[in-house]
Coordinates of C-alpha atoms in Angstrom, one line a residue:
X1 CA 15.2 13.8 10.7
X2 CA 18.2 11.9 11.9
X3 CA 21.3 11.6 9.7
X4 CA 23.2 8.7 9.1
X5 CA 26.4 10.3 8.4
X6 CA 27.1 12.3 11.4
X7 CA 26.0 14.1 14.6
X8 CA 25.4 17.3 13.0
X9 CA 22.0 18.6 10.7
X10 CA 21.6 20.4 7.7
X11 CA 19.0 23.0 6.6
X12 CA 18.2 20.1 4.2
X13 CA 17.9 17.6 7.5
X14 CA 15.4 20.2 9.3
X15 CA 13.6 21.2 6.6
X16 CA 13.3 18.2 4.3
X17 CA 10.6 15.2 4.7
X18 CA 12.4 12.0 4.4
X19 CA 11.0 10.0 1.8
X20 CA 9.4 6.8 2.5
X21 CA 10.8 3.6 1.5
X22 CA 11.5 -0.1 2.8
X23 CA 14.2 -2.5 3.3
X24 CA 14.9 -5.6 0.6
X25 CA 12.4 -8.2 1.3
X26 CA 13.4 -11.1 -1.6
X27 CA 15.7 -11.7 -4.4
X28 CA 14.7 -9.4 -7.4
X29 CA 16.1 -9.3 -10.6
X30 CA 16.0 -5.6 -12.6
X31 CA 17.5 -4.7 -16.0
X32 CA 20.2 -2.6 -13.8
X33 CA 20.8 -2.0 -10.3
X34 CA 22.1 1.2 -8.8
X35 CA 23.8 1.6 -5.1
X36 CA 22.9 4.7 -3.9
X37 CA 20.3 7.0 -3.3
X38 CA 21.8 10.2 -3.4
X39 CA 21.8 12.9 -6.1
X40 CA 23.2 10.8 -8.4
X41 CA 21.9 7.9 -8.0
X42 CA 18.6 8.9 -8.4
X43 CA 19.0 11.2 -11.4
X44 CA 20.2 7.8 -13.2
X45 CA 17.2 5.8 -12.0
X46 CA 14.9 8.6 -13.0
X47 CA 16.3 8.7 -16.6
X48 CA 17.0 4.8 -16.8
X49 CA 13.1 4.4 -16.2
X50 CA 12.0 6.8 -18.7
X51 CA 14.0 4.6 -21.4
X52 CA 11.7 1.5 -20.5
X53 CA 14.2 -0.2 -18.1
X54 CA 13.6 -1.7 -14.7
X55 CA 15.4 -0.3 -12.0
X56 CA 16.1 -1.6 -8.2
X57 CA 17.6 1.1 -6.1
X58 CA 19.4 -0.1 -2.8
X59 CA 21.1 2.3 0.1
X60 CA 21.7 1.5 3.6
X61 CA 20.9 4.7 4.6
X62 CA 17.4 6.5 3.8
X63 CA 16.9 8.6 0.6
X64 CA 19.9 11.1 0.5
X65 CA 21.0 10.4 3.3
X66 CA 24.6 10.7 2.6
X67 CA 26.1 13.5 1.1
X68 CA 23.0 14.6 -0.4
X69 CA 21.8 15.9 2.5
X70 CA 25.0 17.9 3.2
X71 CA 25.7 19.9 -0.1
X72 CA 25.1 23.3 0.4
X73 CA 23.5 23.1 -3.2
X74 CA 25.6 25.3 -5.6
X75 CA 24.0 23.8 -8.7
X76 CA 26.7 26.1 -11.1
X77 CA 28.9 26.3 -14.2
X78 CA 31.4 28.1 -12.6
X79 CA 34.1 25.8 -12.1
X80 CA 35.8 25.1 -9.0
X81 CA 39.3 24.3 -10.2
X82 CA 39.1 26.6 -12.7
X83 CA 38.5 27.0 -16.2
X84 CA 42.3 27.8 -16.9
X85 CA 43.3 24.7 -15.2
X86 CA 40.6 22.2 -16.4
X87 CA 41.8 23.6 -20.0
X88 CA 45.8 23.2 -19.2
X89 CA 44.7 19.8 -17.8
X90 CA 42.4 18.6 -19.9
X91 CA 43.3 21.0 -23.2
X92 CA 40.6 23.9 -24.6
X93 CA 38.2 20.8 -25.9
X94 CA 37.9 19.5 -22.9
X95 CA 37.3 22.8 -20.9
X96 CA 34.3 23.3 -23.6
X97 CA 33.0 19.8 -22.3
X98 CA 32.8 20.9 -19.0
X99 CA 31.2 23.8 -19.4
X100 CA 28.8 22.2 -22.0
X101 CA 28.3 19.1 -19.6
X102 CA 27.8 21.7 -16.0
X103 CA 25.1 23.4 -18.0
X104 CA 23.7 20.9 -19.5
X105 CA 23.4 19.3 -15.7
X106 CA 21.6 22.4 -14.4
X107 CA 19.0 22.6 -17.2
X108 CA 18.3 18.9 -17.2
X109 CA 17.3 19.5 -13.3
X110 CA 14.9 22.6 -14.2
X111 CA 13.5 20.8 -17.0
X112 CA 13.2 17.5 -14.5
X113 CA 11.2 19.9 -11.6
X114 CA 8.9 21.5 -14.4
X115 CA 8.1 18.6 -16.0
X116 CA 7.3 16.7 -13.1
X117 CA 6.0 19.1 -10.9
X118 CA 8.6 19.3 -7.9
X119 CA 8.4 21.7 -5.4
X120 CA 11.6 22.1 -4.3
X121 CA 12.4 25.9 -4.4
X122 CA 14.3 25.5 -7.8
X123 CA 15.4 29.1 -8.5
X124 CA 17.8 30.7 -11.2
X125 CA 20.3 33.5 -10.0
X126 CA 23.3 35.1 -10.4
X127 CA 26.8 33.7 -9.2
X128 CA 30.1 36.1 -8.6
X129 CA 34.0 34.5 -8.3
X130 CA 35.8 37.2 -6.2
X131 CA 39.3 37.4 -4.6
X132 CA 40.2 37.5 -0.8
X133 CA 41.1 41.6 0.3
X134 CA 44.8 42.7 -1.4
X135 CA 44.3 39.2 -3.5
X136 CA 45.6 39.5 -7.3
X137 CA 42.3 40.3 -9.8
X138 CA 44.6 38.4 -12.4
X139 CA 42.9 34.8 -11.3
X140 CA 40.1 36.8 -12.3
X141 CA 41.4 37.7 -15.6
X142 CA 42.8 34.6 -16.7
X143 CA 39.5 32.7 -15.8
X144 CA 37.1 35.1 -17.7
X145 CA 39.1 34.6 -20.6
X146 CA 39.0 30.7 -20.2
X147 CA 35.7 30.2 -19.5
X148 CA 35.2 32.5 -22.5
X149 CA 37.4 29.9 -24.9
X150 CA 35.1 27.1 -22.9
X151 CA 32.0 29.0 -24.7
X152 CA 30.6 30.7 -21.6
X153 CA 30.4 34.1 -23.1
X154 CA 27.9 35.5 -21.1
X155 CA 30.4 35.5 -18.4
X156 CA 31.4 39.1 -17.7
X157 CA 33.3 41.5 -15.3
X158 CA 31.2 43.6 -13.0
X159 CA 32.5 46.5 -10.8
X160 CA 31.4 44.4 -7.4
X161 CA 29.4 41.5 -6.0
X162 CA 26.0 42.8 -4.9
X163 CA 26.6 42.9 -1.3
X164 CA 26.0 46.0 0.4
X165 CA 27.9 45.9 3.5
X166 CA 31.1 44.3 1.7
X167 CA 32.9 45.4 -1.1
X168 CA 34.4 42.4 -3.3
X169 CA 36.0 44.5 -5.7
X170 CA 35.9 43.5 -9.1
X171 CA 34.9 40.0 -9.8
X172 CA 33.2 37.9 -12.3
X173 CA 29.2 37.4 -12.6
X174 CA 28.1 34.0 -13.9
X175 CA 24.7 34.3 -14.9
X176 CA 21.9 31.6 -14.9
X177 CA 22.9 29.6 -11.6
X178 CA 20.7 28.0 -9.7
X179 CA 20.0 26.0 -6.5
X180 CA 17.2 24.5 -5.1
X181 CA 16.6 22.1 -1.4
X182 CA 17.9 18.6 -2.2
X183 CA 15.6 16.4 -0.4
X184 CA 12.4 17.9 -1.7
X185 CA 13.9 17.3 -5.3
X186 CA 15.1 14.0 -4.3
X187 CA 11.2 13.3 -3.1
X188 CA 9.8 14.6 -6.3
X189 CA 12.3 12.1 -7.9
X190 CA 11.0 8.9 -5.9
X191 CA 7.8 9.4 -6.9
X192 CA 8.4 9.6 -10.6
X193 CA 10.8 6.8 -10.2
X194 CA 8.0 4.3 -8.4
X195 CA 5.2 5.4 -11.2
X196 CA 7.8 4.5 -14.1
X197 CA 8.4 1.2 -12.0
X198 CA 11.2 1.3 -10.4
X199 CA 12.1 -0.3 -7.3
X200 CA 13.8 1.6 -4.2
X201 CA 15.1 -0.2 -0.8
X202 CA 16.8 1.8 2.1
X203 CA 18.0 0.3 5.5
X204 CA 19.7 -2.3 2.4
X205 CA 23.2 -2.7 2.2
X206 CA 24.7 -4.1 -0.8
X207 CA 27.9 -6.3 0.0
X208 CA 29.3 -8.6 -2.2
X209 CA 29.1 -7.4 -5.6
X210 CA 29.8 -11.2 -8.0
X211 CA 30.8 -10.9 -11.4
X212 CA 29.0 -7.4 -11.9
X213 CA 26.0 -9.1 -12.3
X214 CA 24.8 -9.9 -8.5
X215 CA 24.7 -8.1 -5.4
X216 CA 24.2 -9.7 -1.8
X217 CA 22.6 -7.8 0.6
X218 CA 23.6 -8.0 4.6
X219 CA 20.1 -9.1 4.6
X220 CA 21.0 -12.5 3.1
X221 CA 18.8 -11.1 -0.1
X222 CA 20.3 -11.1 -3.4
X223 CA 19.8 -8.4 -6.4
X224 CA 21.0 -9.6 -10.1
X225 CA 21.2 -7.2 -13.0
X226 CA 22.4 -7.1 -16.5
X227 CA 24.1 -3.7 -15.4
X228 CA 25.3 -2.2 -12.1
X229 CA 25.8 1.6 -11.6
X230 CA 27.8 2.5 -8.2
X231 CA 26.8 5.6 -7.2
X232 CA 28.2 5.9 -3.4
X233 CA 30.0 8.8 -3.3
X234 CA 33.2 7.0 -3.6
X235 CA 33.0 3.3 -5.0
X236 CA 32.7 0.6 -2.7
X237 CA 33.1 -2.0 -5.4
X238 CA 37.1 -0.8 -6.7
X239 CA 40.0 -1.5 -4.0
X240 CA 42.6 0.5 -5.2
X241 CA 42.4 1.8 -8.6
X242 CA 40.3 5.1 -8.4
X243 CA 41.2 5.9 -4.7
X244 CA 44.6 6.4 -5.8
X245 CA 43.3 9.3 -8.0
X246 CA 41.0 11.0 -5.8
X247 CA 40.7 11.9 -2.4
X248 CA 38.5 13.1 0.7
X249 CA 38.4 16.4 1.9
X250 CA 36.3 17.5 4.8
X251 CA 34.4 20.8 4.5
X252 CA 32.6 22.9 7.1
X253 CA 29.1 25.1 6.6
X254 CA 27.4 27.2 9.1
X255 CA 23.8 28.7 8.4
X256 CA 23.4 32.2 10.5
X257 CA 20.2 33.4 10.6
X258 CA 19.9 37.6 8.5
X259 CA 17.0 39.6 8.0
X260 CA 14.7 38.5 5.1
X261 CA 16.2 40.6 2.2
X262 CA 19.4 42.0 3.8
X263 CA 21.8 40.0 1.5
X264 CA 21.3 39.4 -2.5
X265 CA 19.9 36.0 -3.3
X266 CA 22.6 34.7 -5.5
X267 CA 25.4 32.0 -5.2
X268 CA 29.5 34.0 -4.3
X269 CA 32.4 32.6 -4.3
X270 CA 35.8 33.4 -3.4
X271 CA 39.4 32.2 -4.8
X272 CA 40.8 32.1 -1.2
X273 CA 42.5 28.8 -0.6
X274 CA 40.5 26.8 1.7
X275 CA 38.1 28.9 -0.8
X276 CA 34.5 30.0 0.7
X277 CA 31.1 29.6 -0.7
X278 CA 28.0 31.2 0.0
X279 CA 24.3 31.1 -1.3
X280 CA 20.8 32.3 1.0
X281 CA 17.7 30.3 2.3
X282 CA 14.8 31.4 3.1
X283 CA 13.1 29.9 6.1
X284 CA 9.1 30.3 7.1
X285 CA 8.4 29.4 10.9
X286 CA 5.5 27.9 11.3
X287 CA 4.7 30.8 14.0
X288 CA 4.9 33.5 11.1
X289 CA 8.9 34.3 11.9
X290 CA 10.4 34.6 8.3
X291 CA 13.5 34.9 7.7
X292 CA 17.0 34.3 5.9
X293 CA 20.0 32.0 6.7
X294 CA 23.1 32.8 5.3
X295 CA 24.9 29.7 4.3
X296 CA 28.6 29.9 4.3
X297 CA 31.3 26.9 3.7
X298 CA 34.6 26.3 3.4
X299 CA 37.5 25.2 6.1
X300 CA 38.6 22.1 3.9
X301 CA 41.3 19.7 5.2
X302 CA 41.8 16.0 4.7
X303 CA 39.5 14.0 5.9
X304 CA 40.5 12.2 9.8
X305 CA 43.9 14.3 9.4
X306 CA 42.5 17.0 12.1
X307 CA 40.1 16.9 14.7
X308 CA 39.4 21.2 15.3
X309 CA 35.7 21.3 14.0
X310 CA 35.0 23.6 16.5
X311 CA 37.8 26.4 15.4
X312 CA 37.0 25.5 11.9
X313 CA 33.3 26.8 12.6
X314 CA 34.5 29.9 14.6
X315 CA 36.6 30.7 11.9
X316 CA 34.1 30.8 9.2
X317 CA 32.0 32.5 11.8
X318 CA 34.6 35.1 12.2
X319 CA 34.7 35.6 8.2
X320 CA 31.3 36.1 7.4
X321 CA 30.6 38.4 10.6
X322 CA 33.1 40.9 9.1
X323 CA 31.7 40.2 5.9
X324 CA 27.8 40.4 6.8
X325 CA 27.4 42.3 10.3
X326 CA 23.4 41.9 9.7
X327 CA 23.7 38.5 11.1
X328 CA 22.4 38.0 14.6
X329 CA 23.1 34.2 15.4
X330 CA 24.4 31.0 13.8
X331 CA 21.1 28.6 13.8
X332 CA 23.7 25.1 12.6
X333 CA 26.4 24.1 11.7
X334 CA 27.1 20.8 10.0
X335 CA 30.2 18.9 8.0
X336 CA 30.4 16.7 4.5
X337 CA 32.9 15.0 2.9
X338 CA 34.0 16.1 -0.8
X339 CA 36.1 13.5 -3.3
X340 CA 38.6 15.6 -5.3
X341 CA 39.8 14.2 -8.3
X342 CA 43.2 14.7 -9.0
X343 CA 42.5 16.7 -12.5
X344 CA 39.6 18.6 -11.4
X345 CA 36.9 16.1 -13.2
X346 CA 35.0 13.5 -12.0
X347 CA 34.8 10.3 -12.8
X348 CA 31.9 8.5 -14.7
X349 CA 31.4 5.4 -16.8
X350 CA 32.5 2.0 -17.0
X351 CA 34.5 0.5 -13.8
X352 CA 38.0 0.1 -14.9
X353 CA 37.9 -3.8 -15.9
X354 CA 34.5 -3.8 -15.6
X355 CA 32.1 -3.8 -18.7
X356 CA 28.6 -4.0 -16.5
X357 CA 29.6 -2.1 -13.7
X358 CA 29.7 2.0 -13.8
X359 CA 30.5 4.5 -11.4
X360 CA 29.8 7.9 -10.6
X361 CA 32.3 9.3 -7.9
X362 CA 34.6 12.6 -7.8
X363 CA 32.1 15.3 -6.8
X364 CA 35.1 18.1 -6.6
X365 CA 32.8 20.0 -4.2
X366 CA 30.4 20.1 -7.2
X367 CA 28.1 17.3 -6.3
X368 CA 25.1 18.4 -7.1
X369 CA 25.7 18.4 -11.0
X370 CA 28.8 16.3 -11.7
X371 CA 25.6 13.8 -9.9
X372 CA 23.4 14.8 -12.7
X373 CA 25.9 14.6 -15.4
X374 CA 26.6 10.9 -13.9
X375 CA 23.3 10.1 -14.3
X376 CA 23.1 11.7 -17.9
X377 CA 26.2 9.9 -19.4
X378 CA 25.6 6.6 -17.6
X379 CA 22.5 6.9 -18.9
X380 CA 23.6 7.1 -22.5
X381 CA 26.2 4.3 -22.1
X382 CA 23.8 1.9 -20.7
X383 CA 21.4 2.3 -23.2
X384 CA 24.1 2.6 -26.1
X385 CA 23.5 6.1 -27.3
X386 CA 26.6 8.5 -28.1
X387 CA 28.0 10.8 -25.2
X388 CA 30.8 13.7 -26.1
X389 CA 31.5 13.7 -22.8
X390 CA 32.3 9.9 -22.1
X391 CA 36.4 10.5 -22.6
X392 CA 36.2 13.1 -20.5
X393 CA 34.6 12.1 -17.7
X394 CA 36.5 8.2 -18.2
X395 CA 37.2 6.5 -15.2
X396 CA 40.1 4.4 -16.8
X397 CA 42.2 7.9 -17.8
X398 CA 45.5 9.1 -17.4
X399 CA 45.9 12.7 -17.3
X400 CA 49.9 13.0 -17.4
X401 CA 49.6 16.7 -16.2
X402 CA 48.8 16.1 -12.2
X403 CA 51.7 13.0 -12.3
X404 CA 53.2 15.3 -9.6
X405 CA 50.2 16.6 -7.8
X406 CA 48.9 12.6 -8.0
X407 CA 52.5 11.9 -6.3
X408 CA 51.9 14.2 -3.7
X409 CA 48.7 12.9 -2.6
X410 CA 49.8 9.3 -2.5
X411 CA 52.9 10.1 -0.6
X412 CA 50.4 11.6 2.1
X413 CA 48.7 8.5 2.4
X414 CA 51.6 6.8 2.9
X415 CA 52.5 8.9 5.8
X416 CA 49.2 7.9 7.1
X417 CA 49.5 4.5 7.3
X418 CA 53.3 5.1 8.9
X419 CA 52.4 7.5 11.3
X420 CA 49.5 5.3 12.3
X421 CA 50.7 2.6 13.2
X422 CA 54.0 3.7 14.5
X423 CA 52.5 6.6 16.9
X424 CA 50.9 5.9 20.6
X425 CA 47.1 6.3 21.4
X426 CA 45.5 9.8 22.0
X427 CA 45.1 8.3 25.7
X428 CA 47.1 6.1 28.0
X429 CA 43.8 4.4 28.9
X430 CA 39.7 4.2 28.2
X431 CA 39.2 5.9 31.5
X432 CA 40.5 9.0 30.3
X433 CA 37.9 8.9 27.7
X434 CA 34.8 11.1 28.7
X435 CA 30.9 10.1 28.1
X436 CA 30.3 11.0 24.3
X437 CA 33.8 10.9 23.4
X438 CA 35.9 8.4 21.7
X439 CA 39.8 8.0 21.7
X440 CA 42.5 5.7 19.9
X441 CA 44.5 3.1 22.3
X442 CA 47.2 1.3 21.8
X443 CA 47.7 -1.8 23.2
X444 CA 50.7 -3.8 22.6
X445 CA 51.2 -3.4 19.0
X446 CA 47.1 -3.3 18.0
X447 CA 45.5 0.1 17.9
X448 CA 41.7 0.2 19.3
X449 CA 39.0 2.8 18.8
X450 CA 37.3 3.1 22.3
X451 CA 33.9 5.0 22.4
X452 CA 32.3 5.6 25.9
X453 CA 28.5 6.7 25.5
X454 CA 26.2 8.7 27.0
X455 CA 25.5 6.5 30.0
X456 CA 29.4 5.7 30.7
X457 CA 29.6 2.2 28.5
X458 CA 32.5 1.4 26.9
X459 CA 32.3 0.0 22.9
X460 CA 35.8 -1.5 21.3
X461 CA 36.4 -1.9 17.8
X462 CA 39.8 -2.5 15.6
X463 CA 40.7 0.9 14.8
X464 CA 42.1 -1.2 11.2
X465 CA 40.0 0.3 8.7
X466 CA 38.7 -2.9 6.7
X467 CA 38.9 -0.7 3.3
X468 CA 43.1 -1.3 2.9
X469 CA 44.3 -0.8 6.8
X470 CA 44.5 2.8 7.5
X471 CA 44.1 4.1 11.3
X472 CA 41.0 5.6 11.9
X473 CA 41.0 8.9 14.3
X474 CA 38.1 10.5 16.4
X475 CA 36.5 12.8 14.8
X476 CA 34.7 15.0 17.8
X477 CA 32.2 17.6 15.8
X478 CA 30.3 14.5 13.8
X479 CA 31.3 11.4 16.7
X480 CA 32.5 9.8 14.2
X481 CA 35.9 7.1 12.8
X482 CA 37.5 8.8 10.1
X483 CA 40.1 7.2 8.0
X484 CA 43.1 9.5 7.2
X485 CA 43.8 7.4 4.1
X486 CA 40.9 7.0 1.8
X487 CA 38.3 8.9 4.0
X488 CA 36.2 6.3 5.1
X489 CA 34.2 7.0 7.8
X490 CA 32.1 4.9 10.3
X491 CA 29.7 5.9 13.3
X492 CA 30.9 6.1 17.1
X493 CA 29.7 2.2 17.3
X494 CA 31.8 1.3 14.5
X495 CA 29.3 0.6 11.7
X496 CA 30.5 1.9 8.3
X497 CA 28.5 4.6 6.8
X498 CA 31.0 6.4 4.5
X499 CA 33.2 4.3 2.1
X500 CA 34.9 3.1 0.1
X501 CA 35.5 0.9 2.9
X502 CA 32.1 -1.4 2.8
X503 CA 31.7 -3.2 6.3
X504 CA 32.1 -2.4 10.0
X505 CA 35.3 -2.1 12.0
X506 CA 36.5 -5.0 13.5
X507 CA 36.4 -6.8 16.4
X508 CA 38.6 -5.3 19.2
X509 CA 39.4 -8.9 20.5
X510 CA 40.7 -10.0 16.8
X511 CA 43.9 -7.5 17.3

């Protein structure tokens, strides 16, 4: 299976069957239309067909083929920013929503795969929060008695993580996790989705979005709907507005191959900061070989702000080999982007000016259910049912709390766009550029982004990326642009395939 968002595969890529589907073929109209074919946007057009609407689902890519496919599937409770901080952020009602809504999430997928029969290794386990060696256990402390206050009560101390080769000290055990493999759920999904009568088109890219009623395809094919759902990862509808509150981070995962059994089947994770996560996957060779991969992520930076993919890789290597000597080789390695929010939350519901348009964006490395609650609440909006968590999880708020961390981040950004365009090129000219590789150039006052393939060509696009005119940089593990500003991110050729920017890089000659 190839991805369309990088060089690099996933156990999801190699182990998951692609599900079918075709490009746009006429104009269609559907009581809503939803961009995006990931996680969440196929949890909404699941539970937007079982209410009797018609849904059209459109994605350039195939089925999950964006970050979908590169989650290392933590479905959890157990929140990444923290229980004490979503509840001095968002104050002890709204921590209670976010545990209520995270749960909720993880029991609407298990009722979702029994119900409709998926086979997609759903399984419930165990998940334990520990702290780096010599860290403080009072993170520990203060989040226990948080999440507690968030009703999670069944969250408890325990003397140390069951792994036997590494002692975690004391940490915290989050019972009733789960995780399951992505694309055979998002299959299951399709099919349930086509027999309530929905509509799914890959290979489709939606451009033009007019009035938040019609969507024009690059295939000249138009969509209208009486609601839109955005469901891209970031939006590629909003300009500004919510990509000043959130922001891309890259992460790293490698997948080393253990002995069946040797390590605990549940979810760990550690308060380190870049933090590390880490869950097991059982693999069958089709030559009777079973075995385990150990799945371990972290190595976060801002997206297109470095370019050391390989050290990041050895360096999570180096962690969990002193961690879990029974591995014997790393089998892949892979990348994904993750939005963070700049109050820990994501955000879902109605566009900010928009009344017909919704969006479901800000994964904060919790895709996987902040997906499904998307599809839950916009769900419930659509169809005009109450939500409890619809002020929460409100695009158009303003949490006063992160007015320094949110100055912070925009400051960065700024420093992007100034060190862009003021610095040189990585090289004085293309011909330092070897086959595979791609480089910035400047010439004269324009910046280019020069690729030279396999068989020595050379391909030239703007390096302005169209989203709002950040320099992209090389990014050498995925051969890929990445925008240091927003995290947009387009293929070695140029062609957008992350947003929120929404068409190609330019023309080289138009600089």
């Amino acid at each position: 299976m190839n991805s369309n968002s990088g060089q690099t595969t996933s156990i999801w890529m190699a182990t998951g069957q692609e599900p079918e589907s075709t490009p746009l073929s006429e104009n269609m109209h559907a009581d809503v239309c939803i961009v995006g074919a990931g996680i969440a946007g196929m949890t909404t057009a699941y539970l937007l067909s079982r209410t009797g609407r018609t849904v059209i689902v459109l994605d350039d890519g195939h089925i999950g083929g964006g970050m979908t496919e590169r989650t290392t599937v933590h479905l959890c409770n157990a929140i990444d920013d923290r229980y004490f901080e979503i509840e001095h952020l968002h104050g002890e009602k709204g921590a209670i929503l976010a545990a209520e809504s995270h749960t909720a999430a993880i029991d609407c997928i298990e009722a979702i795969v029994v119900e409709e029969g998926i086979d997609c290794e759903f399984e419930r386990l165990d998940g334990y929060l520990f702290v780096p060696p010599n860290g403080s256990k009072d993170v520990l402390e203060r989040e226990l008695n948080a999440a507690h206050r968030a009703g999670l009560t069944d969250i408890d101390r325990v003397g140390r993580a069951p792994i036997d080769d590494f002692d975690t000290g004391m940490c915290l055990c989050f019972p009733r996790q789960a995780q399951f493999h992505p694309m055979k759920y998002l299959e299951g999904l399709k099919h349930a989705i086509e027999r309530n009568g929905g509509r799914i088109f890959t290979g489709t890219h939606a451009g033009k979005i007019e009035d938040g009623a019609r969507i024009e395809t690059d295939s000249g094919f138009a969509v209208t709907a009486d609601a839109i759902v955005m469901a891209t990862n970031t939006p590629v509808n909003d300009i500004v507005t919510i990509h000043t509150k959130q922001y891309s981070y890259t992460t790293y995962v490698i997948a080393a191959r253990i002995p069946r059994g040797s390590v605990t089947r549940a979810l760990y994770w550690d308060t380190d900061d870049p933090y590390h996560y880490i869950r097991v996957q059982s693999v069958s060779a089709q030559d009777g070989d079973d075995y385990d991969l150990l799945i371990v992520g972290g190595e976060d930076h801002k997206s297109g702000q470095a370019d050391d993919g390989d050290q990041r890789y050895e360096n999570l290597e180096g962690w969990a080999r002193e961690r879990f000597p029974m591995i014997e080789n790393i089998e892949m390695r892979w990348s994904g982007q993750v939005m963070e929010p700049v109050d820990g939350l994501a955000f879902i519901g109605r566009n900010p000016g928009d009344q017909n348009v919704y969006i479901i964006t800000g994964d904060s490395g919790m895709g996987m259910t902040h997906g499904t609650i998307g599809g839950i609440l916009v769900t419930e909006l659509i169809v005009g049912d109450p939500c409890p968590w619809e002020s929460l999880y409100d695009p158009s708020r303003i949490t006063l709390r992160t007015s320094l961390q949110y100055a912070r981040e925009n400051i960065n950004v700024a420093v992007q766009y100034f060190e862009g365009y003021l610095s040189g090129g990585d090289v004085d000219s293309p011909e330092e550029i070897a086959p595979g590789e791609g480089a910035i150039v400047r010439r004269g006052i324009a910046k280019v982004a020069v690729y030279r393939d396999e068989e020595g060509t050379l391909h030239e696009r703007s390096a302005v990326c169209p989203h709002l005119g950040g320099i992209v940089s090389w990014n050498t593990s995925e051969k890929t642009w990445d925008c240091p500003c927003h995290g947009s991110q387009f293929d070695s050729y140029g062609r957008v395939i992350t947003g929120p920017a929404n068409s190609d890089l330019g023309s080289a000659k138009d600089e």
